[in-house]
Amino acid sequence: MTLRSLYVRNMLRGYDRQLVTGRRLARYTRSLHPAGQDEDARMARDLKRRALVERVAREIVENLILSGSENQVVAAIKQQLNEEFGNSLSFTFPPSEQDLLVFAETPNGPREVAPHEKVQILNRMWQITLDIVDETML
């Protein structure tokens, strides 16, 4: 065996050890941080928070706004709706009706809003409620 072939063999052996060490380090690093685990955990937290915000908002809309309760959150939501739609709005479920009625206060007394206005008001009420709950939730 020549000196040159020994040199090449030693160099290849050293290179092989470096590759094995590199693979071990890569496996060790992957075992510490499974692929996408941080991303998945963050997404799971965000989804749980979003679900909780929607559940609280649904409770506020169904149990407080539509039943006429007056707490600070409900007052803020109604005030913003009144500012955006320009009228004092009231929500009611008449006993003989199954659908929610929305009334706007006018100089001639309350009037029921048109169906397309009602959809806009309810959609906006939902968005405002979501925003307020999201802002105030820790």
XYZ file of N, CA and C in Angstrom:
414
model
N 0.840 -1.167 0.000
C 0.000 0.000 0.000
C 0.884 1.228 0.000
N 0.495 2.174 -0.794
C 1.298 3.379 -0.904
C 0.843 4.392 0.136
N 1.722 5.339 0.339
C 1.428 6.405 1.287
C 0.213 7.210 0.860
N 0.101 7.366 -0.431
C -1.047 8.117 -0.957
C -2.362 7.388 -0.677
N -2.419 6.088 -0.877
C -3.652 5.336 -0.642
C -4.006 5.331 0.841
N -3.007 5.285 1.751
C -3.276 5.388 3.181
C -3.873 6.746 3.535
N -3.324 7.765 2.918
C -3.826 9.124 3.154
C -5.274 9.247 2.705
N -5.599 8.722 1.531
C -6.956 8.786 0.998
C -7.892 7.976 1.892
N -7.455 6.767 2.312
C -8.282 5.916 3.170
C -8.565 6.621 4.503
N -7.572 7.236 5.114
C -7.774 7.957 6.375
C -8.715 9.153 6.188
N -8.543 9.825 5.061
C -9.405 10.966 4.780
C -10.855 10.503 4.622
N -11.086 9.405 3.906
C -12.445 8.883 3.715
C -13.032 8.395 5.039
N -12.216 7.774 5.891
C -12.685 7.335 7.199
C -13.111 8.536 8.050
N -12.315 9.584 8.021
C -12.662 10.810 8.761
C -13.944 11.436 8.229
N -14.075 11.441 6.914
C -15.282 11.983 6.291
C -16.496 11.147 6.683
N -16.359 9.811 6.714
C -17.439 8.920 7.109
C -17.853 9.200 8.553
N -16.883 9.384 9.460
C -17.223 9.715 10.850
C -17.982 11.034 10.939
N -17.586 11.998 10.136
C -18.297 13.285 10.133
C -19.751 13.113 9.670
N -19.968 12.287 8.661
C -21.321 12.032 8.175
C -22.161 11.339 9.245
N -21.591 10.341 9.924
C -22.321 9.627 10.969
C -22.654 10.594 12.110
N -21.697 11.426 12.511
C -21.925 12.403 13.576
C -22.999 13.407 13.156
N -22.963 13.846 11.928
C -23.967 14.776 11.414
C -25.362 14.180 11.436
N -25.473 12.887 11.060
C -26.773 12.206 11.094
C -27.281 12.087 12.526
N -26.383 11.741 13.447
C -26.785 11.636 14.855
C -27.289 12.974 15.374
N -26.564 14.032 15.082
C -26.990 15.361 15.522
C -28.333 15.741 14.916
N -28.548 15.415 13.652
C -29.825 15.732 13.004
C -30.963 14.956 13.661
N -30.750 13.654 13.960
C -31.784 12.868 14.647
C -32.058 13.424 16.036
N -30.999 13.791 16.741
C -31.158 14.346 18.082
C -31.954 15.649 18.033
N -31.639 16.519 17.091
C -32.341 17.790 16.947
C -33.809 17.551 16.594
N -34.076 16.604 15.691
C -35.462 16.298 15.322
C -36.238 15.722 16.498
N -35.572 14.937 17.333
C -36.286 14.363 18.481
C -36.631 15.436 19.508
N -35.810 16.489 19.597
C -36.112 17.577 20.518
C -37.258 18.434 20.015
N -37.323 18.677 18.733
C -38.343 19.529 18.126
C -38.954 18.796 16.934
N -39.964 17.965 17.190
C -40.602 17.278 16.057
C -41.069 18.286 15.005
N -41.011 17.874 13.771
C -41.327 18.763 12.652
C -42.690 19.395 12.804
N -42.738 20.713 12.830
C -43.983 21.446 12.863
C -44.683 21.453 14.203
N -44.055 20.917 15.245
C -44.727 20.860 16.538
C -45.030 22.252 17.063
N -44.081 23.170 16.977
C -44.320 24.532 17.443
C -45.449 25.183 16.650
N -45.444 24.988 15.362
C -46.483 25.539 14.492
C -47.843 24.916 14.822
N -47.848 23.593 15.010
C -49.101 22.907 15.342
C -49.637 23.356 16.693
N -48.756 23.510 17.674
C -49.184 23.940 19.009
C -49.757 25.350 18.949
N -49.113 26.229 18.195
C -49.606 27.601 18.068
C -50.957 27.615 17.367
N -51.092 26.805 16.310
C -52.366 26.751 15.591
C -53.465 26.181 16.485
N -53.129 25.173 17.296
C -54.126 24.592 18.198
C -54.572 25.628 19.234
N -53.633 26.400 19.780
C -53.994 27.452 20.734
C -54.874 28.492 20.077
N -54.524 28.889 18.854
C -55.325 29.884 18.136
C -56.738 29.371 17.861
N -56.857 28.101 17.469
C -58.177 27.531 17.198
C -59.007 27.437 18.473
N -58.381 27.032 19.576
C -59.107 26.960 20.850
C -59.569 28.341 21.277
N -58.682 29.337 21.120
C -59.058 30.704 21.497
C -60.209 31.189 20.631
N -60.127 30.960 19.331
C -61.177 31.392 18.406
C -62.514 30.739 18.770
N -62.488 29.446 19.088
C -63.716 28.748 19.469
C -64.291 29.330 20.756
N -63.429 29.645 21.709
C -63.894 30.221 22.967
C -64.468 31.614 22.749
N -63.803 32.422 21.915
C -64.302 33.767 21.606
C -65.677 33.667 20.955
N -65.847 32.737 20.011
C -67.143 32.583 19.339
C -68.217 32.108 20.310
N -67.862 31.227 21.230
C -68.849 30.732 22.203
C -69.309 31.859 23.127
N -68.352 32.672 23.609
C -68.712 33.797 24.474
C -69.538 34.819 23.696
N -69.140 35.107 22.463
C -69.884 36.059 21.637
C -71.305 35.558 21.394
N -71.469 34.264 21.139
C -72.799 33.702 20.916
C -73.660 33.864 22.168
N -73.065 33.618 23.327
C -73.797 33.804 24.584
C -74.226 35.259 24.758
N -73.334 36.184 24.445
C -73.666 37.608 24.576
C -74.816 37.965 23.642
N -74.722 37.540 22.392
C -75.770 37.873 21.422
C -77.101 37.240 21.818
N -77.085 35.948 22.115
C -78.346 35.250 22.376
C -78.963 35.625 23.717
N -78.152 35.688 24.760
C -78.712 35.834 26.099
C -78.767 37.264 26.611
N -77.963 38.137 26.090
C -77.942 39.493 26.626
C -78.569 40.504 25.680
N -78.074 40.572 24.470
C -78.581 41.580 23.533
C -80.036 41.308 23.184
N -80.337 40.081 22.860
C -81.689 39.765 22.409
C -82.690 39.712 23.555
N -82.206 39.536 24.785
C -83.135 39.527 25.918
C -83.250 40.899 26.563
N -82.486 41.867 26.097
C -82.617 43.228 26.595
C -81.745 43.558 27.790
N -80.790 42.722 28.119
C -79.919 42.994 29.256
C -79.047 44.214 28.963
N -78.719 44.950 29.989
C -77.900 46.155 29.818
C -76.655 46.068 30.695
N -75.617 45.407 30.200
C -74.332 45.481 30.877
C -73.382 46.276 29.996
N -72.145 46.459 30.422
C -71.219 47.338 29.689
C -70.923 46.830 28.282
N -70.740 45.530 28.137
C -70.432 44.972 26.814
C -71.619 45.156 25.878
N -72.802 44.855 26.358
C -74.012 45.017 25.542
C -74.210 46.485 25.172
N -74.006 47.370 26.142
C -74.152 48.809 25.866
C -73.156 49.263 24.804
N -71.918 48.768 24.874
C -70.908 49.147 23.873
C -71.291 48.640 22.486
N -71.795 47.426 22.422
C -72.197 46.855 21.132
C -73.356 47.645 20.538
N -74.382 47.911 21.363
C -75.546 48.660 20.872
C -75.167 50.078 20.469
N -74.292 50.704 21.235
C -73.863 52.063 20.895
C -73.159 52.079 19.541
N -72.273 51.135 19.318
C -71.571 51.091 18.032
C -72.542 50.808 16.884
N -73.499 49.924 17.111
C -74.512 49.659 16.075
C -75.333 50.913 15.772
N -75.746 51.616 16.818
C -76.531 52.835 16.632
C -75.735 53.895 15.886
N -74.441 54.011 16.186
C -73.597 54.991 15.487
C -73.446 54.622 14.011
N -73.253 53.347 13.731
C -73.039 52.915 12.347
C -74.312 52.965 11.507
N -75.456 52.649 12.117
C -76.699 52.605 11.351
C -77.563 53.845 11.543
N -77.147 54.748 12.403
C -77.791 56.041 12.529
C -79.109 56.069 13.254
N -79.565 54.989 13.795
C -80.840 54.942 14.520
C -80.635 54.193 15.828
N -81.548 54.424 16.731
C -81.572 53.612 17.940
C -82.263 52.308 17.584
N -81.544 51.200 17.722
C -82.071 49.904 17.320
C -82.555 49.136 18.545
N -83.615 48.373 18.356
C -84.078 47.479 19.411
C -84.348 46.116 18.784
N -84.113 45.085 19.577
C -84.265 43.710 19.109
C -85.326 43.030 19.961
N -86.203 42.255 19.310
C -87.251 41.595 20.062
C -87.673 40.289 19.394
N -88.106 39.359 20.226
C -88.712 38.116 19.774
C -90.165 38.154 20.208
N -91.083 38.561 19.335
C -92.500 38.555 19.710
C -92.959 37.125 20.011
N -93.888 36.985 20.951
C -94.339 35.642 21.331
C -94.923 34.833 20.173
N -95.592 35.488 19.261
C -96.222 34.754 18.160
C -95.274 34.510 16.986
N -94.088 35.111 17.016
C -93.132 34.989 15.916
C -91.991 34.046 16.306
N -91.389 33.430 15.318
C -90.224 32.597 15.584
C -88.942 33.288 15.155
N -89.078 34.392 14.475
C -87.919 35.103 13.965
C -87.709 36.394 14.752
N -86.471 36.786 14.866
C -86.106 38.022 15.546
C -86.580 39.219 14.733
N -87.093 40.224 15.420
C -87.486 41.468 14.764
C -86.541 42.572 15.221
N -86.137 43.412 14.263
C -85.267 44.537 14.566
C -86.035 45.807 14.227
N -86.090 46.705 15.203
C -86.794 47.968 15.022
C -85.810 49.117 15.109
N -86.043 50.126 14.254
C -85.257 51.355 14.293
C -86.169 52.477 14.762
N -85.660 53.275 15.669
C -86.431 54.406 16.206
C -86.413 55.534 15.179
N -87.590 56.022 14.810
C -87.723 57.131 13.868
C -88.556 58.227 14.546
N -88.615 59.428 13.949
C -89.450 60.490 14.526
C -90.926 60.093 14.623
N -91.363 59.203 13.749
C -92.759 58.747 13.763
C -92.959 57.513 14.658
N -91.939 57.123 15.378
C -92.032 55.937 16.227
C -91.186 54.814 15.661
N -91.161 53.695 16.336
C -90.336 52.579 15.856
C -90.893 51.975 14.572
N -89.989 51.584 13.698
C -90.375 50.901 12.459
C -89.504 49.666 12.306
N -90.093 48.612 11.780
C -89.323 47.393 11.539
C -88.398 47.624 10.349
N -87.155 47.199 10.478
C -86.189 47.405 9.387
C -86.454 46.391 8.283
N -86.047 46.762 7.085
C -86.220 45.886 5.924
C -85.353 44.636 6.093
N -85.737 43.551 5.428
C -84.972 42.293 5.577
C -83.485 42.421 5.248
N -83.145 43.162 4.176
C -81.729 43.293 3.828
C -80.981 44.118 4.880
N -81.657 45.126 5.476
C -81.049 45.902 6.557
C -80.847 45.030 7.793
N -81.835 44.195 8.052
C -81.759 43.310 9.212
C -80.547 42.387 9.106
N -80.321 41.848 7.915
C -79.165 40.972 7.704
C -77.870 41.741 7.940
N -77.803 42.964 7.411
C -76.609 43.792 7.614
C -76.404 44.092 9.096
N -77.454 44.442 9.791
C -77.363 44.784 11.220
C -76.908 43.567 12.028
N -77.510 42.413 11.774
C -77.149 41.219 12.527
C -75.726 40.758 12.236
N -75.322 40.848 10.964
C -73.931 40.502 10.629
C -72.952 41.448 11.315
N -73.275 42.724 11.274
C -72.400 43.710 11.920
C -72.395 43.538 13.431
N -73.554 43.218 14.018
C -73.624 42.977 15.463
C -72.720 41.797 15.841
N -72.745 40.744 15.050
C -71.914 39.576 15.315
C -70.437 39.944 15.236
N -70.048 40.702 14.206
C -68.642 41.082 14.048
C -68.174 41.980 15.195
N -68.996 42.941 15.575
C -68.653 43.836 16.685
C -68.500 43.027 17.978
N -69.421 42.102 18.207
C -69.359 41.268 19.410
C -68.089 40.432 19.421
N -67.758 39.809 18.287
C -66.517 39.038 18.201
C -65.306 39.911 18.505
N -65.260 41.099 17.917
C -64.124 41.998 18.128
C -63.998 42.399 19.591
N -65.110 42.761 20.219
C -65.070 43.191 21.623
C -64.641 42.039 22.527
N -65.203 40.856 22.300
C -64.827 39.705 23.139
C -63.361 39.360 22.929
N -62.894 39.389 21.684
C -61.497 39.084 21.400
C -60.559 40.078 22.054
N -60.924 41.360 22.038
C -60.087 42.399 22.654
C -60.035 42.271 24.174
N -61.159 41.926 24.783
C -61.222 41.905 26.238
C -60.801 40.578 26.851
N -60.657 39.547 26.022
C -60.290 38.225 26.538
C -58.774 38.125 26.694
N -58.362 37.551 27.793
C -56.922 37.370 28.042
C -56.361 36.264 27.216
